[in-house]
Coordinates of C-alpha atoms in Angstrom, one line a residue:
X1 CA 3.2 -5.0 -11.5
X2 CA 4.2 -7.4 -8.6
X3 CA 5.5 -5.0 -5.6
X4 CA 9.4 -5.8 -4.5
X5 CA 9.6 -7.0 -0.9
X6 CA 13.0 -7.5 0.1
X7 CA 14.4 -11.1 0.5
X8 CA 15.3 -10.6 4.2
X9 CA 11.8 -9.8 5.0
X10 CA 9.8 -12.5 3.1
X11 CA 7.8 -14.5 5.6
X12 CA 7.2 -18.2 4.8
X13 CA 3.7 -17.8 4.0
X14 CA 4.5 -15.2 1.0
X15 CA 5.4 -15.9 -2.5
X16 CA 8.4 -14.5 -4.0
X17 CA 8.7 -11.8 -6.6
X18 CA 9.6 -14.4 -9.5
X19 CA 6.5 -16.7 -8.1
X20 CA 4.3 -13.6 -8.1
X21 CA 5.6 -12.4 -11.8
X22 CA 5.4 -15.7 -13.1
X23 CA 1.5 -15.8 -11.8
X24 CA 0.8 -12.6 -13.2
X25 CA 2.0 -13.6 -16.5
X26 CA -0.3 -17.0 -16.4
X27 CA -3.0 -15.4 -15.4
X28 CA -3.1 -12.6 -18.4
X29 CA -1.8 -14.7 -20.9
X30 CA -3.4 -14.2 -23.8
X31 CA -4.8 -10.8 -22.9
X32 CA -4.1 -7.3 -23.8
X33 CA -2.4 -6.6 -20.7
X34 CA 1.1 -6.3 -20.4
X35 CA 3.0 -7.8 -17.4
X36 CA 5.9 -5.3 -15.6
X37 CA 8.8 -6.0 -13.4
X38 CA 9.5 -2.7 -12.7
X39 CA 9.2 -2.6 -9.0
X40 CA 10.6 -5.8 -8.8
X41 CA 13.7 -5.1 -11.1
X42 CA 14.4 -2.0 -8.4
X43 CA 14.9 -4.6 -5.7
X44 CA 13.9 -2.6 -2.9
X45 CA 10.6 -0.7 -1.2
X46 CA 9.0 1.4 -4.2
X47 CA 7.1 4.1 -3.7
X48 CA 4.0 4.7 -6.5
X49 CA 5.0 8.0 -7.1
X50 CA 8.6 6.6 -8.3
X51 CA 6.9 3.9 -10.2
X52 CA 4.6 6.3 -12.0
X53 CA 7.4 8.8 -13.0
X54 CA 9.4 5.8 -14.7
X55 CA 6.0 4.9 -16.6
X56 CA 5.9 8.6 -17.6
X57 CA 9.5 8.4 -18.9
X58 CA 8.7 5.2 -21.0
X59 CA 5.0 6.4 -22.0
X60 CA 5.3 10.3 -22.2
X61 CA 2.8 11.0 -24.8
X62 CA 0.1 8.6 -23.1
X63 CA -2.5 9.8 -19.9
X64 CA -1.7 7.0 -17.2
X65 CA -4.8 5.9 -14.9
X66 CA -3.8 4.3 -11.7
X67 CA -6.5 1.9 -10.4
X68 CA -6.8 1.5 -6.5
X69 CA -9.6 0.2 -4.1
X70 CA -11.9 2.9 -3.3
X71 CA -11.2 2.7 0.3
X72 CA -7.7 3.8 -0.3
X73 CA -9.4 7.2 -1.0
X74 CA -9.5 7.9 2.8
X75 CA -5.7 7.8 3.7
X76 CA -4.6 8.7 -0.1
X77 CA -3.4 12.5 1.3
X78 CA -1.1 10.6 3.7
X79 CA 1.1 8.7 0.7
X80 CA 4.5 10.2 -0.2
X81 CA 4.1 12.8 -2.6
X82 CA 0.4 12.3 -3.2
X83 CA -0.3 15.4 -5.0
X84 CA 2.5 14.2 -7.8
X85 CA 0.6 11.4 -8.1
X86 CA -2.2 13.1 -9.0
X87 CA -0.2 14.9 -11.5
X88 CA 1.4 12.2 -12.8
X89 CA -1.7 9.8 -13.3
X90 CA -5.8 10.1 -13.2
X91 CA -6.5 8.1 -10.0
X92 CA -9.5 5.1 -10.9
X93 CA -10.9 4.1 -7.7
X94 CA -12.5 0.8 -7.9
X95 CA -15.3 0.0 -4.9
X96 CA -14.2 -2.8 -2.8
X97 CA -17.8 -3.6 -1.3
X98 CA -21.1 -2.7 -1.9
X99 CA -22.7 0.8 -1.1
X100 CA -19.2 2.3 -0.7
X101 CA -19.7 6.3 -0.6
X102 CA -16.2 7.9 -1.6
X103 CA -15.2 11.0 0.5
X104 CA -13.7 13.5 -1.6
X105 CA -13.7 16.5 0.8
X106 CA -10.3 16.5 1.4
X107 CA -9.4 17.1 -2.4
X108 CA -9.7 20.4 -4.3
X109 CA -11.8 21.1 -7.1
X110 CA -9.0 20.7 -9.6
X111 CA -7.5 17.4 -7.7
X112 CA -11.1 16.1 -7.8
X113 CA -11.0 16.0 -12.1
X114 CA -8.1 13.7 -11.2
X115 CA -10.2 11.2 -9.6
X116 CA -12.8 8.8 -11.4
X117 CA -15.0 6.2 -9.5
X118 CA -15.5 3.4 -11.3
X119 CA -19.0 2.0 -11.5
X120 CA -18.2 -1.5 -11.3
X121 CA -19.9 -4.4 -9.1
X122 CA -17.5 -5.5 -6.3
X123 CA -16.5 -8.8 -5.4
X124 CA -16.4 -9.3 -1.9
X125 CA -13.5 -11.8 -1.4
X126 CA -11.1 -11.5 1.6
X127 CA -7.3 -13.1 1.5
X128 CA -8.3 -15.5 4.3
X129 CA -11.0 -17.1 1.9
X130 CA -8.7 -17.2 -0.7
X131 CA -5.8 -19.2 1.3
X132 CA -9.1 -21.8 2.2
X133 CA -9.4 -22.3 -1.0
X134 CA -5.9 -23.1 -1.8
X135 CA -5.8 -25.5 0.9
X136 CA -8.6 -27.4 -0.3
X137 CA -7.0 -27.4 -3.8
X138 CA -9.9 -24.9 -5.4
X139 CA -12.7 -27.4 -4.7
X140 CA -16.1 -26.0 -5.3
X141 CA -14.6 -22.5 -6.4
X142 CA -14.3 -20.2 -9.3
X143 CA -12.3 -17.5 -7.8
X144 CA -8.9 -18.9 -8.5
X145 CA -7.6 -20.2 -12.2
X146 CA -6.7 -23.8 -12.4
X147 CA -3.4 -22.6 -14.1
X148 CA -2.7 -20.4 -11.1
X149 CA -3.7 -23.1 -8.2
X150 CA -1.7 -25.4 -10.5
X151 CA 1.7 -23.3 -10.2
X152 CA 0.7 -23.0 -6.2
X153 CA 0.7 -26.3 -5.5
X154 CA 3.9 -27.4 -8.0
X155 CA 5.8 -24.6 -6.1
X156 CA 4.4 -25.5 -2.7
X157 CA 3.5 -21.4 -2.6
X158 CA 1.5 -20.3 0.4
X159 CA 1.9 -23.5 2.7
X160 CA 2.1 -22.3 6.2
X161 CA 2.4 -26.2 7.1
X162 CA -1.2 -25.9 8.4
X163 CA -3.1 -27.4 6.0
X164 CA -3.2 -30.7 7.5
X165 CA -5.2 -29.1 10.7
X166 CA -7.5 -26.8 8.3
X167 CA -8.5 -30.5 6.8
X168 CA -9.4 -31.4 10.5
X169 CA -11.1 -27.9 11.3
X170 CA -13.1 -28.2 8.2
X171 CA -14.7 -31.4 8.8
X172 CA -16.1 -30.2 12.1
X173 CA -16.9 -26.4 11.2
X174 CA -19.5 -24.3 9.2
X175 CA -18.0 -22.0 7.0
X176 CA -18.8 -18.9 9.1
X177 CA -16.6 -20.6 11.7
X178 CA -13.8 -21.8 9.6
X179 CA -13.6 -17.8 8.2
X180 CA -13.4 -17.0 12.0
X181 CA -10.6 -19.5 12.8
X182 CA -8.3 -18.2 10.2
X183 CA -8.9 -14.9 11.2
X184 CA -8.1 -15.8 14.6
X185 CA -4.9 -17.2 13.4
X186 CA -3.8 -14.5 11.7
X187 CA -4.6 -12.2 14.3
X188 CA -2.8 -14.3 17.0
X189 CA 0.2 -14.5 14.7
X190 CA 0.7 -10.9 14.7
X191 CA 0.3 -10.7 18.2
X192 CA 2.5 -12.8 18.9
X193 CA 5.3 -11.0 16.9
X194 CA 4.5 -8.0 18.7
X195 CA 4.5 -9.1 22.2
X196 CA 7.2 -11.8 21.7
X197 CA 5.2 -15.0 21.8
X198 CA 6.2 -18.1 19.7
X199 CA 4.4 -17.1 16.4
X200 CA 3.9 -20.6 15.0
X201 CA 2.5 -22.1 18.0
X202 CA 0.2 -18.8 18.1
X203 CA -1.1 -19.6 14.3
X204 CA -1.7 -22.9 15.2
X205 CA -3.8 -22.1 18.5
X206 CA -5.8 -19.7 16.9
X207 CA -6.5 -21.9 13.9
X208 CA -7.6 -24.8 16.3
X209 CA -9.4 -22.6 19.1
X210 CA -12.9 -23.3 18.2
X211 CA -12.4 -26.8 16.7
X212 CA -15.4 -28.1 19.0
X213 CA -17.6 -24.8 18.4
X214 CA -20.1 -26.5 16.3
X215 CA -20.2 -29.9 18.2
X216 CA -23.5 -31.0 19.5
X217 CA -24.0 -32.3 23.2
X218 CA -23.2 -35.5 22.7
X219 CA -19.9 -34.9 20.8
X220 CA -18.9 -32.4 23.6
X221 CA -19.3 -35.3 26.4
X222 CA -17.7 -38.1 24.1
X223 CA -14.3 -36.2 24.2
X224 CA -14.8 -35.3 28.0
X225 CA -15.2 -38.8 28.9
X226 CA -12.2 -40.0 26.8
X227 CA -10.3 -37.4 28.7
X228 CA -11.6 -38.1 32.0
X229 CA -13.1 -34.7 32.4
X230 CA -16.2 -33.7 33.8
X231 CA -17.9 -30.0 34.0
X232 CA -18.3 -28.1 37.0
X233 CA -22.1 -26.9 37.8
X234 CA -21.1 -23.5 36.2
X235 CA -20.1 -25.0 33.2
X236 CA -23.1 -27.2 32.9
X237 CA -25.5 -24.4 32.9
X238 CA -23.0 -22.5 30.3
X239 CA -22.8 -24.5 27.1
X240 CA -20.8 -21.7 25.7
X241 CA -17.7 -22.5 27.4
X242 CA -18.0 -26.4 26.6
X243 CA -16.1 -25.8 23.4
X244 CA -12.9 -24.9 25.0
X245 CA -12.5 -27.8 27.4
X246 CA -13.9 -30.7 24.8
X247 CA -11.4 -29.1 22.1
X248 CA -8.3 -29.1 24.1
X249 CA -9.4 -32.6 25.0
X250 CA -10.5 -33.4 21.5
X251 CA -7.1 -32.5 20.5
X252 CA -5.2 -34.2 22.7
X253 CA -7.5 -37.3 22.7
X254 CA -6.6 -37.7 18.8
X255 CA -2.9 -37.0 18.9
X256 CA -3.4 -33.9 16.9
X257 CA -1.6 -31.6 19.3
X258 CA 0.7 -32.7 22.2
X259 CA 1.9 -29.5 22.9
X260 CA 0.8 -28.2 26.4
X261 CA 1.4 -24.6 25.8
X262 CA -0.9 -24.9 22.6
X263 CA -3.3 -27.1 24.5
X264 CA -3.7 -24.3 27.4
X265 CA -4.1 -21.8 24.7
X266 CA -7.1 -23.5 23.5
X267 CA -8.3 -24.4 26.7
X268 CA -8.5 -21.3 28.4
X269 CA -9.4 -18.9 25.2
X270 CA -13.1 -18.2 26.1
X271 CA -13.2 -17.9 29.9
X272 CA -9.5 -16.6 30.4
X273 CA -8.0 -17.6 34.1
X274 CA -5.5 -16.2 36.7
X275 CA -1.6 -16.4 35.9
X276 CA -2.3 -16.9 32.0
X277 CA 0.9 -17.9 29.8
X278 CA 1.7 -15.4 27.0
X279 CA 0.3 -17.4 24.3
X280 CA -2.8 -18.1 26.3
X281 CA -3.2 -14.2 26.3
X282 CA -2.5 -14.0 22.8
X283 CA -5.0 -16.7 21.8
X284 CA -7.6 -15.0 24.2
X285 CA -7.3 -11.7 22.6
X286 CA -7.1 -12.8 19.1
X287 CA -10.3 -14.3 19.4
X288 CA -11.8 -11.0 20.6
X289 CA -10.3 -8.6 18.2
X290 CA -10.0 -11.0 14.9
X291 CA -10.7 -9.1 11.8
X292 CA -13.9 -10.7 11.5
X293 CA -15.5 -9.2 14.8
X294 CA -18.0 -6.2 14.8
X295 CA -19.4 -6.3 18.4
X296 CA -19.7 -2.6 19.8
X297 CA -16.5 -2.3 22.0
X298 CA -14.2 -4.1 19.4
X299 CA -12.4 -0.9 18.3
X300 CA -11.4 -0.1 22.2
X301 CA -10.2 -3.7 22.6
X302 CA -7.8 -3.5 19.4
X303 CA -6.8 0.0 20.5
X304 CA -5.9 -1.7 24.1
X305 CA -4.0 -4.7 22.5
X306 CA -2.0 -2.6 20.7
X307 CA -0.7 -1.1 24.0
X308 CA -0.6 -4.1 26.5
X309 CA -2.2 -7.4 26.4
X310 CA -2.9 -6.9 30.3
X311 CA -5.3 -3.9 29.6
X312 CA -7.0 -5.4 26.7
X313 CA -7.6 -8.8 28.9
X314 CA -8.8 -6.2 32.0
X315 CA -11.4 -4.6 29.8
X316 CA -12.7 -7.9 28.0
X317 CA -13.0 -10.1 31.1
X318 CA -15.0 -6.9 32.6
X319 CA -16.8 -6.8 29.5
X320 CA -17.5 -10.8 29.7
X321 CA -19.0 -10.7 33.4
X322 CA -20.8 -7.7 32.8
X323 CA -22.6 -9.3 29.8
X324 CA -23.3 -12.7 31.9
X325 CA -24.7 -10.8 35.0
X326 CA -27.1 -8.9 32.5
X327 CA -28.2 -12.0 31.2
X328 CA -28.4 -13.6 34.6
X329 CA -26.2 -16.4 33.8
X330 CA -23.5 -17.5 35.9
X331 CA -19.9 -16.5 35.6
X332 CA -17.4 -19.1 35.5
X333 CA -14.9 -18.5 38.2
X334 CA -12.0 -18.5 36.3
X335 CA -12.9 -15.5 34.3
X336 CA -13.6 -13.9 37.5
X337 CA -10.1 -15.0 38.7
X338 CA -8.6 -13.7 35.6
X339 CA -10.4 -10.1 36.0
X340 CA -9.0 -10.1 39.6
X341 CA -5.4 -11.2 38.1
X342 CA -5.6 -8.2 35.7
X343 CA -7.0 -5.9 38.4
X344 CA -4.3 -6.5 40.7
X345 CA -1.0 -5.5 38.3

């Protein structure tokens, strides 16, 4: 049962309701599943309770089971008319990750009787991975049915215009870094939308920011030489900053990116600098708080990023400086200038 998304709210990357309905039909063809367009036919945002009421009218004598991800149980009591949902259907919670322990303390004994924890082996896969598979035409993956993939390609669904850039980074990065790049791209787009930066530039800059991250020393210096750039003594002593410089150089050398704003976002995403552009701030912070990040302070930075990019940059530049000092590594002058710039606002 595809949900309805009003047409004026459909971003270019999402499929229409009709396309999602057709893919459901293709996916479950020949099975005992029935595809429903109830929520699409409603033509507006649907609450679960409304859909269950309608299903109960259609199947008055049947017990309804509502399958959800087990992680949703933690917020279930915040759902609209959640108690009525429990009266209309038994909740069947399927684990999304191995070792998940459901917390049912918010429910009464009677309500717990309406909740089933499904003992199934979870398939841990993210939407980012699926998008990557689509971009590579489903190669080396059995996660997408070939018929569904064919429909997606035939109808140009989920094409955000970045697939040619994905081919470039796929040739240069390992699987971990590819996943991270997709996560930063998504996060940068969200931050850009929240703070008024160019969303598409942010999405592209986030995708390309680590293009040279897996390069060896020779590759870094090849791109730097082609661009007529030399590293400072501090930079030579800290190879972790090379990729931001060689990355921007590579993109410009090869004519992949000519937009100076995007190149700047790649160039300064690790060290930051004083007087950063809005796009540079967005990508810098997106790299710190993307969905795949799990360092100790990430929750703090994510919260700050919701309030102010500048506050988040102040915190992260200080975090970086402390980390480098504790490791007895030199601090890039641009990072110090970035911190000072934010501290004096």
